[in-house]
XYZ file of C-alpha atoms in Angstrom:
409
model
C 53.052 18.690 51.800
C 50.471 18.685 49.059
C 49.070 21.567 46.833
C 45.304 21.989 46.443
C 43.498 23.722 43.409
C 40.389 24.763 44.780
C 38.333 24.799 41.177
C 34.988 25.867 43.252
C 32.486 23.540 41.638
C 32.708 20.205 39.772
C 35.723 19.285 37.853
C 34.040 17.756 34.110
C 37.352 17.382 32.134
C 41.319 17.788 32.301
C 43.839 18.443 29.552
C 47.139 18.907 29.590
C 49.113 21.545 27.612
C 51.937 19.495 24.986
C 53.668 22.626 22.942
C 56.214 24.880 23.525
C 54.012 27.200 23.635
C 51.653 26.074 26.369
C 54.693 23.606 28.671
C 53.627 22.294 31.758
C 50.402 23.743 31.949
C 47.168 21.757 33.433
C 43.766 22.619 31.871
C 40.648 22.717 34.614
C 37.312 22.274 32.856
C 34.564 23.261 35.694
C 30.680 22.901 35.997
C 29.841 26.436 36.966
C 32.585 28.223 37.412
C 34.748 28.062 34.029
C 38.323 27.133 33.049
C 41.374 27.137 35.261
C 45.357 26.852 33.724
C 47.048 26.189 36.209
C 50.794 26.197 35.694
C 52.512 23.356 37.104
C 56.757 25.052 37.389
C 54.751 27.631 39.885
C 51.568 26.754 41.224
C 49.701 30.094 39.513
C 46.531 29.955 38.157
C 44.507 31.783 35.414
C 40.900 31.598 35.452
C 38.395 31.901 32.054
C 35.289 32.656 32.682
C 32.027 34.172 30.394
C 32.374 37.592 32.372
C 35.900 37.766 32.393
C 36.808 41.783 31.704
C 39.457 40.181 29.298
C 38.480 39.679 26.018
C 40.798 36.559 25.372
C 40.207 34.855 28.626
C 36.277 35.230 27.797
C 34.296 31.521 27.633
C 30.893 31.126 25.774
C 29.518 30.068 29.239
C 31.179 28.774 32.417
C 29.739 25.652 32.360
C 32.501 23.818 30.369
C 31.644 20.325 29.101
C 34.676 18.943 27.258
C 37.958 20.016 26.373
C 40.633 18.988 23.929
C 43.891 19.863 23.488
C 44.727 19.598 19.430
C 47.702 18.489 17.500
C 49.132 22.041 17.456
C 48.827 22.540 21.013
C 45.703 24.362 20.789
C 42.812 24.011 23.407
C 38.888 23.416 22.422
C 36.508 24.158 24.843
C 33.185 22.378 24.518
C 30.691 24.152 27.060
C 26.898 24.128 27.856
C 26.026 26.902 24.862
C 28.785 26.508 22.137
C 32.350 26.153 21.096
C 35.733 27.961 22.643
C 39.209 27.678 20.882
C 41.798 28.763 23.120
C 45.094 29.895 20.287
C 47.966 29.269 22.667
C 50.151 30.360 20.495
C 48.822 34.567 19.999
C 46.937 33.665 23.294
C 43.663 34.554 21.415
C 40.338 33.305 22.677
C 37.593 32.479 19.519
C 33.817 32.146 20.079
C 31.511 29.037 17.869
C 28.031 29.807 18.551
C 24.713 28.066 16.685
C 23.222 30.317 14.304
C 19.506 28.990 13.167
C 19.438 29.428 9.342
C 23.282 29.474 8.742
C 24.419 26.414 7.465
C 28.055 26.787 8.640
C 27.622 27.372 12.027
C 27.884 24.869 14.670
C 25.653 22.522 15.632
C 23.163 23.523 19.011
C 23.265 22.392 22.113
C 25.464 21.375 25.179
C 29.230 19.889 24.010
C 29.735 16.469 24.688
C 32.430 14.737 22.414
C 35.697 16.505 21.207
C 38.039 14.336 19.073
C 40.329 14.976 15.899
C 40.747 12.723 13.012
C 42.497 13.712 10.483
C 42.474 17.287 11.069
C 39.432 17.828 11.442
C 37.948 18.296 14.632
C 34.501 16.558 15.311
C 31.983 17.863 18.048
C 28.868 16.225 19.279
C 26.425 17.586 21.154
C 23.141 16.509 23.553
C 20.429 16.888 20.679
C 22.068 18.622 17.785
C 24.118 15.734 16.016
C 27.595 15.939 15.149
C 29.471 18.765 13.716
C 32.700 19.063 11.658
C 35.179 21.506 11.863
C 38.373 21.479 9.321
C 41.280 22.590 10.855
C 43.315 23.276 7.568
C 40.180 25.182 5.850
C 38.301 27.154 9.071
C 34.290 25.626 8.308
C 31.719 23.636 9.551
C 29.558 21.218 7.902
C 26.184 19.114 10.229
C 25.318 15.680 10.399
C 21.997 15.728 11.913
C 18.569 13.144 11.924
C 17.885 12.727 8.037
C 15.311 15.197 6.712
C 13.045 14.182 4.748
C 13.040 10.754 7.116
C 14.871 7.463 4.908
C 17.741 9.637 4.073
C 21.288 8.170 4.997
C 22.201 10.005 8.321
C 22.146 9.943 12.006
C 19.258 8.126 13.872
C 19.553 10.520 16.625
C 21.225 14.043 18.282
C 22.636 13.089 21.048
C 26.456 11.880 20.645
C 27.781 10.353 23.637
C 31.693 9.215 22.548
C 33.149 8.893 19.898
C 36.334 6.678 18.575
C 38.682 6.343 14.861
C 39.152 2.733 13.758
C 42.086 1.239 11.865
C 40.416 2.129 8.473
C 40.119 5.473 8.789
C 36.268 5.045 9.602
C 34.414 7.001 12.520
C 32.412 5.868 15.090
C 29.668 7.656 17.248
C 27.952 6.184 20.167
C 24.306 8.254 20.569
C 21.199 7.874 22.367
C 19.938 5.196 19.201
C 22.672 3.365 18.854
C 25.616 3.077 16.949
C 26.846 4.934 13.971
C 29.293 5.095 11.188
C 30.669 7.609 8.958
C 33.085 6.753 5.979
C 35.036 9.839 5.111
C 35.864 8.027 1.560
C 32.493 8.465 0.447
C 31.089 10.819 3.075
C 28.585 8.591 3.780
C 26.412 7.000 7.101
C 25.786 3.913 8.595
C 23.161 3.817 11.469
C 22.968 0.869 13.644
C 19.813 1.774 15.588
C 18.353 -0.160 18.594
C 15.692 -1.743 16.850
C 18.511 -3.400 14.430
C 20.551 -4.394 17.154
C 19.801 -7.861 18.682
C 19.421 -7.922 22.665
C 19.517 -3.863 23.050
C 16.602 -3.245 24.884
C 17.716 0.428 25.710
C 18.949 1.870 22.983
C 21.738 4.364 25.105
C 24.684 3.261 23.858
C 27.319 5.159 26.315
C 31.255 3.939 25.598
C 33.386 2.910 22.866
C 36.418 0.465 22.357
C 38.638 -0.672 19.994
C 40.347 -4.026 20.166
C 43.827 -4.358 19.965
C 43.956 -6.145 16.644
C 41.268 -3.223 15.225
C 39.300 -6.563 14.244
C 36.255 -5.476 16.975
C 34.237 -2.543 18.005
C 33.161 -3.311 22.113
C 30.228 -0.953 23.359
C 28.634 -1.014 26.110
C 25.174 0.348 27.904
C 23.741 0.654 31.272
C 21.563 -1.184 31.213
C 21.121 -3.700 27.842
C 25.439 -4.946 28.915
C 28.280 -5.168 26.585
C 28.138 -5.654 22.571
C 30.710 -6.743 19.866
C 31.113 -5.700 16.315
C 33.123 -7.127 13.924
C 34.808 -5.250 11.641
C 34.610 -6.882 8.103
C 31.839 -6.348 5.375
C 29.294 -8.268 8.150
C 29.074 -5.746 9.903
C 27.960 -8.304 12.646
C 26.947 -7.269 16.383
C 26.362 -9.699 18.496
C 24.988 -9.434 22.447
C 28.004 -10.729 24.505
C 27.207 -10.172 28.263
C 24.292 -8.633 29.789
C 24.169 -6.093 32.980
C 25.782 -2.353 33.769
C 29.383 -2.424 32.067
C 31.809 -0.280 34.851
C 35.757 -0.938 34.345
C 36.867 -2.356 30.870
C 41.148 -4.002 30.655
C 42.927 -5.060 27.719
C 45.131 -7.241 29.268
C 46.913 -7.982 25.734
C 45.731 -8.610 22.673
C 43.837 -11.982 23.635
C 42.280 -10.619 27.381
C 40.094 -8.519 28.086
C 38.891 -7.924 31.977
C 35.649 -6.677 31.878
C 34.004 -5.457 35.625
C 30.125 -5.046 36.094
C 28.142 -3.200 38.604
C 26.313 -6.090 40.754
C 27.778 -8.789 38.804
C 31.768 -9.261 39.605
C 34.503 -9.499 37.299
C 34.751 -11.670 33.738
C 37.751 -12.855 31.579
C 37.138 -13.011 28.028
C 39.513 -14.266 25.518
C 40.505 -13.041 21.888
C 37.542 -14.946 20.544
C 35.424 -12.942 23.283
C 35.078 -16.233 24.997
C 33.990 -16.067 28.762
C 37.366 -17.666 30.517
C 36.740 -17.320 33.822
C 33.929 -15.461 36.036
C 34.800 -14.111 39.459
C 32.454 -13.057 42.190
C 31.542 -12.452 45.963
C 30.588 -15.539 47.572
C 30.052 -15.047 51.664
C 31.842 -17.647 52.385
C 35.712 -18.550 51.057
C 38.450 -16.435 51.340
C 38.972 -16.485 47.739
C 36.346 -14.209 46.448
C 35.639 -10.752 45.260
C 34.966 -8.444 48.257
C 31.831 -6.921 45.865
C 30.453 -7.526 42.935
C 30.769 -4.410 41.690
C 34.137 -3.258 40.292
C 34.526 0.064 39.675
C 38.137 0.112 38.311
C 40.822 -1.935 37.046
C 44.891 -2.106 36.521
C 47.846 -4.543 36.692
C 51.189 -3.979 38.543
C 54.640 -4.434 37.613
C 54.495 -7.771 38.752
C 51.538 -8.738 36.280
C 49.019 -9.524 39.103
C 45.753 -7.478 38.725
C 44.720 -4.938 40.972
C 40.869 -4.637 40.987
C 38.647 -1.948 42.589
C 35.289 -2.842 43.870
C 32.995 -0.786 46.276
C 34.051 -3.121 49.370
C 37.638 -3.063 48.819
C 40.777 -4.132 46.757
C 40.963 -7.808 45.149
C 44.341 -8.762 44.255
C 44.679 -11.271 41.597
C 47.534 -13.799 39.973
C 46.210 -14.378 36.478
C 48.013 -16.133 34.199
C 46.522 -18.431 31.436
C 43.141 -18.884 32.822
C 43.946 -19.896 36.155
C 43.255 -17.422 38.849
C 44.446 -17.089 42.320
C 43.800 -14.396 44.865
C 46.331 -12.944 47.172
C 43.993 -12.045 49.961
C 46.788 -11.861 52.469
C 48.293 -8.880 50.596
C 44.841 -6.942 50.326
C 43.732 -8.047 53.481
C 46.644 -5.124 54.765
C 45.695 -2.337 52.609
C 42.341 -2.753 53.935
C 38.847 -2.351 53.174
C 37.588 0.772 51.425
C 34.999 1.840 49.267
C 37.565 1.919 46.430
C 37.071 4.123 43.226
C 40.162 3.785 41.207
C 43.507 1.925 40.827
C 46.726 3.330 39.080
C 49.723 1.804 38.729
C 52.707 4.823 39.335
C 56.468 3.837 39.099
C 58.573 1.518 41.377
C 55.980 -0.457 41.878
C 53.629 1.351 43.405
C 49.671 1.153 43.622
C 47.399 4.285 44.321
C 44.379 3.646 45.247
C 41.219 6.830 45.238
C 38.594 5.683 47.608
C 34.924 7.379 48.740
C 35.360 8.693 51.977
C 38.817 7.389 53.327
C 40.917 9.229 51.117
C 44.117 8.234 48.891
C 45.917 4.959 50.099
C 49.884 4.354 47.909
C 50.748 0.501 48.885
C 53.327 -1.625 47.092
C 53.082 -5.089 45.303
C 53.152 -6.655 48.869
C 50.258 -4.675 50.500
C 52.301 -2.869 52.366
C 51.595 0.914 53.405
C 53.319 3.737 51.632
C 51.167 6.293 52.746
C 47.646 7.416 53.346
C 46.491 10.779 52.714
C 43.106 12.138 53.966
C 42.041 15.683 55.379
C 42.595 14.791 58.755
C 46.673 14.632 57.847
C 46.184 18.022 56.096
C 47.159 15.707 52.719
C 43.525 16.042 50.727
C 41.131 18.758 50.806
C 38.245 16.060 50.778
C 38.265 12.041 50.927
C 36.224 11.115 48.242
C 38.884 10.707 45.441
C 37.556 9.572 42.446
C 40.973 10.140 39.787
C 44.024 9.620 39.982
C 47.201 9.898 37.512
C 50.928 10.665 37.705
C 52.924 13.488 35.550
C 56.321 12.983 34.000
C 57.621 13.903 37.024
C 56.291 11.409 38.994
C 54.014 14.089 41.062
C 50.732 12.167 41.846
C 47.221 14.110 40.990
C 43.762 13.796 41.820
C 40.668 14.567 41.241
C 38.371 15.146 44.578
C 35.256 15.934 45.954
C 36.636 19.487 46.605
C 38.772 20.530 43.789
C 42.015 19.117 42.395
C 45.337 18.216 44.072
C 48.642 17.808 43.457
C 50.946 15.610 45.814
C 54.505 17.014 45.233
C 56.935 14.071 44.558
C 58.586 14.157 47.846
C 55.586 14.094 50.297
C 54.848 10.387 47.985
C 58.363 8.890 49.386
């Protein structure tokens, strides 16, 4: 049996509820058609929406962008015209709208990074900058392109991600590059595209932290993947060219890295390229694409990787590299979106088109669930994750859906 959550339009974010006062509760962001709760013990749901005739289930606009659920269990919702917090405690619902001429309002524009640090909550958004909200002392401050221009500040209003490394400092990926904020000395560092060597597009859309905290990986669509070293250089250096797609620490000395058109790469510690893996038409050892789309290691440390012609399955250790095609060859080949690893051993696997395939370290078939079998309400799965009770969900083309633990056996 499965249970499908019909959200009714596109699924943007998912957050689950961690208090006492919230348990076991699933939060649907939506484009279009608001915010779902859906409560896992009995399958209800409660819907938020900007027209809602409640007052505390009332959303600045159903077209919710981001959500975060804070270190008290409460929920922010970032949407398409402002700011929601969601008091899960009184089961309040507060409104943060821009208000031109008022310093300590938020920042305009459509939400599009929520994170905490420190308790304070910061929130980007597609052309107003970044805004901070303190959680202990209720205001905001802005962080906006300098005015008068060769002030300290941002280089530019769109925030795409942000990410905390292990010095306290933040860091802000935006649509001109990279940027830094100390909260020592409240101050800015921009790293714009025109300072960066090799960034031809200055996009910069993802963030990552090394292990060790001694490196700061970014990628782009289109300009590849970047390192910055964390020490008083400051030094970023080019390190592989093309559309970045899956990134996998694979300890604190590998790092998978899998490109759209351009196969899969092993770097070491040092960032060094170990070993480079792609389609070749002939050769049974070989990627089935070169693009990988997602990446994730069993139980049995072999590497399961995604691309858009089907599953490679890898035995990695050192540098040396052997596929076990024999064991993908019976799973199949799909258009595969996503790998996850789930307990005993098993390996989901969210494909476009053919639905959810569970196999175990041998290849072998667990299950396959599609529409046709009444399992999925669509077979384009693009997410997939596991709660503490083992219950596998996913993210579809239609909605979101929950395969009870017993109908995974």
């Amino acid at each position: 049996s499965r249970e499908f959550y019909d959200s009714g339009a596109e699924i943007s974010s998912l957050a689950q509820g961690m208090t006492e006062t919230d348990p076991k509760s699933i939060w649907i962001g939506t484009r279009g058609r608001g915010l779902q709760r859906l409560h896992i013990d009995n399958g209800q749901s409660t819907t938020f929406t900007s027209d809602s005739d409640l007052k505390h289930h009332r959303l600045m606009s159903d077209d919710v962008r981001k959500l975060l659920v804070d270190k008290e269990g409460h929920l922010w919702i970032g949407t398409s015209t402002g700011l929601n917090l969601y008091d899960t405690s009184t089961r309040t619902m507060h409104q943060f709208i821009h208000q031109a001429g008022v310093t300590d309002s938020l920042i305009p524009g459509s939400i599009t990074t929520l994170f905490e640090h420190h308790q304070v909550l910061w929130i980007g958004s597609d052309h107003g900058g970044v805004s901070r909200f303190s959680l202990q002392r209720q205001w905001f401050d802005h962080h906006q392109i300098p005015n008068p221009p060769g002030t300290i500040g941002l280089a530019h209003n769109s925030i795409r991600a942000g990410v905390e490394d292990h010095e306290g400092r933040v860091w802000l990926a935006s649509d001109n590059g990279l940027h830094c904020f100390q909260p020592e000395t409240e101050s800015w560092r921009s790293f714009t595209g025109d300072q960066i060597p090799g960034l031809n597009t200055p996009i910069i859309q993802s963030l990552s932290l090394s292990d060790d905290g001694k490196h700061l990986w970014f990628g782009t669509r289109t300009a590849g993947l970047f390192r910055l070293t964390l020490d008083q250089s400051m030094a970023i250096e080019p390190w592989m060219k093309g559309n970045i797609r899956a990134l996998f620490s694979d300890g604190p000395q590998r790092l998978w890295v899998g490109t759209m058109g351009n196969g899969l790469f092993l770097l070491d510690g040092q960032g060094e390229v170990v070993r480079h893996c792609r389609h070749r038409v002939q050769g049974d050892a070989t990627l089935p694409s070169n693009t990988v789309t997602s990446i994730a290691k069993d139980d049995t440390n072999h590497l399961w990787v995604a691309t858009m012609s089907g599953l490679a399955i890898l035995d990695a250790k050192g540098d040396h590299i052997e596929f076990a095609t024999e064991v993908a060859e019976r799973i199949g080949k799909h258009e595969v979106t996503h790998v996850y690893l789930a307990t005993e051993g098993q390996m989901w696997l969210g494909t476009i088109g053919t639905g959810a395939i569970a196999a175990n370290r041998y290849g072998n078939l667990i299950g396959h669930y599609t529409t046709e079998n009444q399992s999925l309400p669509h077979n384009s799965v693009h997410g997939i994750a596991a709660n503490i009770d083992d219950e596998m969900w996913m993210t579809t083309g239609a909605g979101l859906v929950r395969l009870p633990r017993k109908s995974t056996k």
